[in-house]
CSV table of C-alpha atoms in Angstrom, one decimal:
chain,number,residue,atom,x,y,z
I,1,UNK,CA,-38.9,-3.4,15.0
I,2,UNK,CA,-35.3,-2.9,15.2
I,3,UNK,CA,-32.6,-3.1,12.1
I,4,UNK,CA,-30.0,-4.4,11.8
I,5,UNK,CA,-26.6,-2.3,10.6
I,6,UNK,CA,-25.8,-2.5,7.3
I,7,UNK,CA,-23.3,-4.4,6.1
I,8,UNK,CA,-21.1,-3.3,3.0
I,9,UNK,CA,-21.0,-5.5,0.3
I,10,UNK,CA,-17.6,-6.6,-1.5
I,11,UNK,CA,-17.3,-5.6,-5.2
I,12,UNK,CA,-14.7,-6.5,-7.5
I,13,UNK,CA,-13.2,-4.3,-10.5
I,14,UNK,CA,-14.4,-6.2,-13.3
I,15,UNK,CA,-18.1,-5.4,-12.3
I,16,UNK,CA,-17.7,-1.7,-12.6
I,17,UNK,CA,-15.1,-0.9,-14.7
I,18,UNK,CA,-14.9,-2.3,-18.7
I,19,UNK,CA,-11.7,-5.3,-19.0
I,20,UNK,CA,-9.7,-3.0,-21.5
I,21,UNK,CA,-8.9,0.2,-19.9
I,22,UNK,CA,-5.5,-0.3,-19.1
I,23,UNK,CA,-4.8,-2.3,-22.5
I,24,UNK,CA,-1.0,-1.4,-23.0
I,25,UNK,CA,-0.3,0.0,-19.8
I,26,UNK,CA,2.7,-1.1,-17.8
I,27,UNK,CA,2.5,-1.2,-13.8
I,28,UNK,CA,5.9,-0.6,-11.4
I,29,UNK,CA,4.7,-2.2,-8.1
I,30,UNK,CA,7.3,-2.0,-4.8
I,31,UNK,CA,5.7,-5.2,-2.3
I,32,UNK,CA,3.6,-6.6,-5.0
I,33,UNK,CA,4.4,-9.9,-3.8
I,34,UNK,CA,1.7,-9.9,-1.1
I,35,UNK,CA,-0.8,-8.8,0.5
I,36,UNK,CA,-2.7,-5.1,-0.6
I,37,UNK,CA,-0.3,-4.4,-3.4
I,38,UNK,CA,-0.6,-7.8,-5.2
I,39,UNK,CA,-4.3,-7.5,-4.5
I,40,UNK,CA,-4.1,-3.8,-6.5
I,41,UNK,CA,-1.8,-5.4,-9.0
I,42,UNK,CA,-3.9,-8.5,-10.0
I,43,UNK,CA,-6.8,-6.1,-10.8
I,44,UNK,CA,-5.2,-3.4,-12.6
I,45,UNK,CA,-3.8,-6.6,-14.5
I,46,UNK,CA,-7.5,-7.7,-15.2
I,47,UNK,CA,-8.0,-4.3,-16.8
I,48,UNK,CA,-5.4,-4.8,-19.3
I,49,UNK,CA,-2.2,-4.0,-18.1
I,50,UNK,CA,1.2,-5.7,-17.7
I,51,UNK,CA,3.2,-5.6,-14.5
I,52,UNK,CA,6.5,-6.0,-12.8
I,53,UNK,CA,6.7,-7.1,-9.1
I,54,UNK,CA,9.6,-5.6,-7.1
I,55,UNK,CA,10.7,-6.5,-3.5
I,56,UNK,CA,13.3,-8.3,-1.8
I,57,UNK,CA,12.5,-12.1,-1.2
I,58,UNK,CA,12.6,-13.6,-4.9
I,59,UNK,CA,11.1,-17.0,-4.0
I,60,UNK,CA,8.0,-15.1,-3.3
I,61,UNK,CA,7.6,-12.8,-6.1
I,62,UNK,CA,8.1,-15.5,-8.5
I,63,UNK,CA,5.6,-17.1,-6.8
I,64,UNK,CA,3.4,-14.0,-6.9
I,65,UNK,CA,4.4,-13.4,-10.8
I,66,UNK,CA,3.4,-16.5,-12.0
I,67,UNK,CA,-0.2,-16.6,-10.2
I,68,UNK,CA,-0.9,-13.2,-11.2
I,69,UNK,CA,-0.2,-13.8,-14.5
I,70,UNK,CA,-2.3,-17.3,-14.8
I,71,UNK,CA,-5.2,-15.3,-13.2
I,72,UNK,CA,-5.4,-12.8,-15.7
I,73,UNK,CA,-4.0,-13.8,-18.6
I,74,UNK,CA,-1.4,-10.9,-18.4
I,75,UNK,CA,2.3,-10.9,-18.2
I,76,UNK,CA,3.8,-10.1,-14.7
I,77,UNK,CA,7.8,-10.3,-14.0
I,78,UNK,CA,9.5,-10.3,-11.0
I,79,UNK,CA,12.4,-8.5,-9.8
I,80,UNK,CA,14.4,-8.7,-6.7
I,81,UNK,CA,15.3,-5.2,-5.5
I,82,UNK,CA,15.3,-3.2,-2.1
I,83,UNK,CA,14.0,0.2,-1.8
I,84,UNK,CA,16.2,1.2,0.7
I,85,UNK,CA,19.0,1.2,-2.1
I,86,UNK,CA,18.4,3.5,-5.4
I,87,UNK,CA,20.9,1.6,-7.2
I,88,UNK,CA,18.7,-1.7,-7.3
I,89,UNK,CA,15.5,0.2,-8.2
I,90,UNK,CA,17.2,2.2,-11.1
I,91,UNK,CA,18.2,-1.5,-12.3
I,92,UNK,CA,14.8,-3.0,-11.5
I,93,UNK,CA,13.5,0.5,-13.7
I,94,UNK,CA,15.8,-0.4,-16.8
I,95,UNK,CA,15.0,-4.1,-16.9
I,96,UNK,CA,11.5,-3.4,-17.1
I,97,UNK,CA,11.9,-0.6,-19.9
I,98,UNK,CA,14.1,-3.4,-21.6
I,99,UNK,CA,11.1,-5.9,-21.3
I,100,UNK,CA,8.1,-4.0,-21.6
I,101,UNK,CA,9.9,-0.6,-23.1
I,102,UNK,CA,7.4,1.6,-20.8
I,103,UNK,CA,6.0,2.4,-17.1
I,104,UNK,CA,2.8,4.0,-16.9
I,105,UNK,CA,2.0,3.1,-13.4
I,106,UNK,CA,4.0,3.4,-9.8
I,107,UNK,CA,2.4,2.0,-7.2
I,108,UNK,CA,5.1,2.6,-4.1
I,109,UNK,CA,3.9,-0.3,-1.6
I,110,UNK,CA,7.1,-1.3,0.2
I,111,UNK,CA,6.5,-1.1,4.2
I,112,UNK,CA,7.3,-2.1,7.4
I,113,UNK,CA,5.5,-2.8,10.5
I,114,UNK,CA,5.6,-4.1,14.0
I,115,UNK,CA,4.7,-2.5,17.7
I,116,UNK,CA,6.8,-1.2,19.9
I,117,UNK,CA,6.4,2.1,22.3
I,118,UNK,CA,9.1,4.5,22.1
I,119,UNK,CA,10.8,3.6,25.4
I,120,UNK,CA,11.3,0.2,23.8
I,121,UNK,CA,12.2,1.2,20.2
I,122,UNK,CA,15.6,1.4,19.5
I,123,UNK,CA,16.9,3.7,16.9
I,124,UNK,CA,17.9,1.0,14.0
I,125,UNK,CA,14.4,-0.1,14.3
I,126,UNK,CA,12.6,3.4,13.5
I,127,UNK,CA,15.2,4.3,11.1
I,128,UNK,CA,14.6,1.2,9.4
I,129,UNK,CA,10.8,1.7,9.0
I,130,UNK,CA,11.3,5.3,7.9
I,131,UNK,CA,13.9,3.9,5.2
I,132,UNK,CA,11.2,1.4,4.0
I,133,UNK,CA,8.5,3.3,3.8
I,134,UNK,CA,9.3,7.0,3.3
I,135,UNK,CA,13.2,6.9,1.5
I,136,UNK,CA,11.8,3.6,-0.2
I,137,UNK,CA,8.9,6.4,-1.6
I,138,UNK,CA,11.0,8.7,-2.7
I,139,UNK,CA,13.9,6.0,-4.2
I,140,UNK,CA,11.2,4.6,-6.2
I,141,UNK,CA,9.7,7.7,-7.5
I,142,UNK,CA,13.4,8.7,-8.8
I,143,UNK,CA,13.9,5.6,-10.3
I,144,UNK,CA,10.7,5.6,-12.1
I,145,UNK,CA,10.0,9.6,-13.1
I,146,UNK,CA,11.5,9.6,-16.3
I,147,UNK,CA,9.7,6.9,-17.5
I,148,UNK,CA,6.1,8.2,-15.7
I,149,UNK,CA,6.5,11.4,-17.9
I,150,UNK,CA,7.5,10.4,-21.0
I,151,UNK,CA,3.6,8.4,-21.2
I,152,UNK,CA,2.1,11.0,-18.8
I,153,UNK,CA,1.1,8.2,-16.1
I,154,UNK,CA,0.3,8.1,-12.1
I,155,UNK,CA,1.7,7.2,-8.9
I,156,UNK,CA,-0.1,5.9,-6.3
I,157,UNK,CA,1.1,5.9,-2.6
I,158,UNK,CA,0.5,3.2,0.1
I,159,UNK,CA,0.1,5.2,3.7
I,160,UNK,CA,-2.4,4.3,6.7
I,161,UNK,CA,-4.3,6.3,8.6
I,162,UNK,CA,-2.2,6.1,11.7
I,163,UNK,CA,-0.8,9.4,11.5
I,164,UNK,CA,-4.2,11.2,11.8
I,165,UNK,CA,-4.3,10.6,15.5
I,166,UNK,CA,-2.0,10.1,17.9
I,167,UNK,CA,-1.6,5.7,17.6
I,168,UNK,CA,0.1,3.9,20.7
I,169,UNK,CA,3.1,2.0,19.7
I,170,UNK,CA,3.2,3.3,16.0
I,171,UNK,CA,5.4,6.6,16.3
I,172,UNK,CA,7.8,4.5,13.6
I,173,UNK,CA,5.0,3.7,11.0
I,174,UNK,CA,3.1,6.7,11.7
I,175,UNK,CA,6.3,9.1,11.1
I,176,UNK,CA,6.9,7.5,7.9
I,177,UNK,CA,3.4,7.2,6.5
I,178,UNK,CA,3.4,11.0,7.3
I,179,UNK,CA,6.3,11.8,5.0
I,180,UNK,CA,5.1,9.2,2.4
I,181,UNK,CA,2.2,11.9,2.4
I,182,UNK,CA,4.1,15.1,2.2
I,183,UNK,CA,6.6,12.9,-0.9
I,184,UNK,CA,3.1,12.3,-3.0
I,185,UNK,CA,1.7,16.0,-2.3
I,186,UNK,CA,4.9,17.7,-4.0
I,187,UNK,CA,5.1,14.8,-6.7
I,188,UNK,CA,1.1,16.5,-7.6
I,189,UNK,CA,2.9,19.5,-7.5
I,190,UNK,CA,6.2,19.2,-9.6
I,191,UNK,CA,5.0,17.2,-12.0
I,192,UNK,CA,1.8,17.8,-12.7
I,193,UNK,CA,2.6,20.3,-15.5
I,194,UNK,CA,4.8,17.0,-17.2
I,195,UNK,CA,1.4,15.0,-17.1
I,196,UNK,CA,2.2,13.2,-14.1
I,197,UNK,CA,-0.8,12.7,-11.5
I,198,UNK,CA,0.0,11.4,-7.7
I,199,UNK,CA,-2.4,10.5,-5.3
I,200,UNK,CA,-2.1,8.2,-2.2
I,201,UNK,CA,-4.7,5.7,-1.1
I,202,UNK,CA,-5.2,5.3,3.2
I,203,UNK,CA,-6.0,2.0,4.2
I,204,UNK,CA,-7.9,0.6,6.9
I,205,UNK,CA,-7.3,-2.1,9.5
I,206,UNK,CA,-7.4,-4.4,6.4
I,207,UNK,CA,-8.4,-8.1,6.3
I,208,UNK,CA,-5.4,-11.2,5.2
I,209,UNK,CA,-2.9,-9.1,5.4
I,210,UNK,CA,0.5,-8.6,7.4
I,211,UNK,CA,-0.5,-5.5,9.0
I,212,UNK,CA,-3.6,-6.8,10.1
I,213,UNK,CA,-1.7,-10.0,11.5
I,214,UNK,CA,0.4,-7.1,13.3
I,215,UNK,CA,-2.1,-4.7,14.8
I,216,UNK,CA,-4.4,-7.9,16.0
I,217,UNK,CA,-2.0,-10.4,17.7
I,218,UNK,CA,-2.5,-13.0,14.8
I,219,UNK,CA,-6.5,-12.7,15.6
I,220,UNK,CA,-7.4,-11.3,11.6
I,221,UNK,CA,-10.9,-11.6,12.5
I,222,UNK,CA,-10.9,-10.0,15.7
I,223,UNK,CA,-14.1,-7.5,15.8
I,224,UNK,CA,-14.4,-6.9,19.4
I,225,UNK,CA,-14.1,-3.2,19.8
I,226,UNK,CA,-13.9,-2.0,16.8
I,227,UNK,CA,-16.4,0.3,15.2
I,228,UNK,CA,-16.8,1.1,11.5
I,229,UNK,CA,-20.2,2.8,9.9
I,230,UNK,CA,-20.0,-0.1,6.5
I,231,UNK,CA,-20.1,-2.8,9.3
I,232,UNK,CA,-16.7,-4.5,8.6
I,233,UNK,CA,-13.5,-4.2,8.1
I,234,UNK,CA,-10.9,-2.9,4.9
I,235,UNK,CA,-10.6,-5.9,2.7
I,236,UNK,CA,-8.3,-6.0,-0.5
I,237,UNK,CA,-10.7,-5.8,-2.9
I,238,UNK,CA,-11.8,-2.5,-1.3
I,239,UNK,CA,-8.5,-1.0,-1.9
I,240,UNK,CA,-7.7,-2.4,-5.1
I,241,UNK,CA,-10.9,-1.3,-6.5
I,242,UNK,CA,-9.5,2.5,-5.7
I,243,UNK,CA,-6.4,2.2,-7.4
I,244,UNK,CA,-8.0,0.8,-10.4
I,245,UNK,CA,-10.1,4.0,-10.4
I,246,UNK,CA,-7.0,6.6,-9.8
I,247,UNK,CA,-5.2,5.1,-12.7
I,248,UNK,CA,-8.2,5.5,-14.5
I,249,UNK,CA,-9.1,8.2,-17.2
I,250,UNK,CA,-11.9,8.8,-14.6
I,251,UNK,CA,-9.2,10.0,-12.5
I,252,UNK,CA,-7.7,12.2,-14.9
I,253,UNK,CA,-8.3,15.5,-12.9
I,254,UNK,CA,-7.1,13.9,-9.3
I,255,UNK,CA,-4.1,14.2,-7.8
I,256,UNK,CA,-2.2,15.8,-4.6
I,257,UNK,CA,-5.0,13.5,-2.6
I,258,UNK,CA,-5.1,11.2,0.2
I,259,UNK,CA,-7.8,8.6,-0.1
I,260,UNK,CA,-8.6,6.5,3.3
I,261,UNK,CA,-10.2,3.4,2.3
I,262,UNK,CA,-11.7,2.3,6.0
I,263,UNK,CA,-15.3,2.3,5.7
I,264,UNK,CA,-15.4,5.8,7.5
I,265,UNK,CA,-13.9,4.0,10.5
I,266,UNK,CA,-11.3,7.0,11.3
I,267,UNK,CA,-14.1,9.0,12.4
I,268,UNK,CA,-15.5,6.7,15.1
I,269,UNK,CA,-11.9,5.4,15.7
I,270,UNK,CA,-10.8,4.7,19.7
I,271,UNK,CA,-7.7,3.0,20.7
I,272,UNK,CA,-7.3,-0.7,19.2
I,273,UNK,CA,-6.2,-2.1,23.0
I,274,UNK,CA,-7.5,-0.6,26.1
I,275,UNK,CA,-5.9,3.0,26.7
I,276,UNK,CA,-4.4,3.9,28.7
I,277,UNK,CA,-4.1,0.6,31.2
I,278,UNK,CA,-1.8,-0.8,27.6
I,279,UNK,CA,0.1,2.7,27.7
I,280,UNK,CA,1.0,2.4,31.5
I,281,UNK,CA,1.6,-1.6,31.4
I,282,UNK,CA,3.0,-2.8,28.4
I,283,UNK,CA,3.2,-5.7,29.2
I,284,UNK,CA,-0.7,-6.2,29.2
I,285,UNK,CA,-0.1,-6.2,25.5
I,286,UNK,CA,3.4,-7.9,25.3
I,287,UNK,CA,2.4,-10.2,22.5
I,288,UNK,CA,2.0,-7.4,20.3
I,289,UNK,CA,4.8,-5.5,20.9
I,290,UNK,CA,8.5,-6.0,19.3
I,291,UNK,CA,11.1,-3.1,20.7
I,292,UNK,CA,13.9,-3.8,18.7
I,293,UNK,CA,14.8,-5.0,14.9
């Protein structure tokens, strides 16, 4: 008789870990207003804790504020700010002292994404990835570091897996994703004797969200190809279920690490379009590529 493979379940938070753990915590959330880090901020949120949104398109975070806050019951704010510029983040930090008079969580989620192969990426266009993702990292830890130690809290990081192999058309987001690494390792480092943890959670291709939009041509439920040994792919829940546990106190002894959250699909991973016929014609894959911002 032959199985079938299996086929991972999807948990939610509340089913493992107890509603109160994060009762008087305050969250600091770069790109909570979509996607993965509105998914992590809605359950640390059902744990207990306050939030604060940041990004740059206000219409959207006060969308996202109010519907995280009538899901949980929980107060979540949102402020417009861009990471690329420390002066908006340091305002974004004192507002949300002023209102909630603490940060005990960073999770640093702004990012940028398209595809593009080097020949066709101009300059502006990696430097403005690298700005989002890795200075936006680093702009957002500085803003918020003060704060993090004085209640000995926890950062977590946003990356990919990318940068683990060499990925066609991703030099840009798999450059930044790389220093976004490096940034969390030496946060472990420096401030772990303040009380500060800093870990960074890897996702997957990852269902509903703009990168998977990116990566798949619009086709989020494309499977064809693609190989994982839990039998499907990243969804939200997966992720935010992993960031509930780092902030946790059953995290309290992890830091300086890089979680992927793919299912194990890394190890079994081949190229996402047909290599190297997409590498020699481009413009087999045209659709999915954008050369220039």
């Amino acid at each position: 008789m032959t199985s079938s493979p299996y086929f991972a379940p999807v948990n939610n938070s509340i089913s493992t870990f107890k509603d109160n753990i994060f009762e008087g915590k305050v969250l600091f959330c770069t790109g909570g207003g979509s996607g993965i880090c509105k998914g992590m901020t809605e359950s640390i949120m059902r744990h207990g804790a306050n939030a604060v949104i940041i990004g740059r398109k206000f219409d959207r975070l006060t969308e996202a504020s109010r519907e995280l806050s009538e899901r949980t019951g929980r107060t979540c704010i949102p402020i417009q700010a861009d990471v690329r510029q420390p002066q908006t983040l340091q305002a974004a930090a004192e507002r949300t002292m002023e209102y909630f008079g603490r940060i005990d969580f960073v999770i640093c989620g702004a990012a940028g994404n398209f595809m593009s192969p080097i020949s066709g990426l101009s300059e502006n266009a990696f430097k403005t990835v690298i700005e989002i993702d890795t200075l936006g990292t680093y702009n957002t830890v500085k803003a918020t570091i003060p704060h993090v130690r004085a209640t000995k809290g926890a950062y977590v990081h946003v990356s990919a897996t990318l940068h683990y192999r060499g990925t066609p058309y991703q030099v840009h987001v798999s450059a930044a994703k790389a220093g976004v690494d490096a940034i969390s390792n030496v946060v472990a480092v420096e401030e772990g004797p303040h009380g500060v943890r800093s870990n960074v959670l890897a996702p997957g291709f990852t269902s509903g969200t703009e990168g998977m939009r990116v990566m798949s041509g619009n086709k989020t439920n494309k499977t064809e190809g693609f190989s994982n040994p839990l039998g499907r792919f990243t969804e939200i829940h997966d992720v935010a279920n992993v960031a509930v546990f780092l902030f946790s106190p059953a995290a309290c002894y992890i830091t300086g690490q890089v979680l992927p959250v793919d299912g194990g699909a890394e190890h079994l991973r081949g190229d996402f379009f047909p290599y190297p016929s997409s590498v020699v014609d481009p413009s087999s894959v045209r659709k999915l590529l954008k050369g220039k911002m």
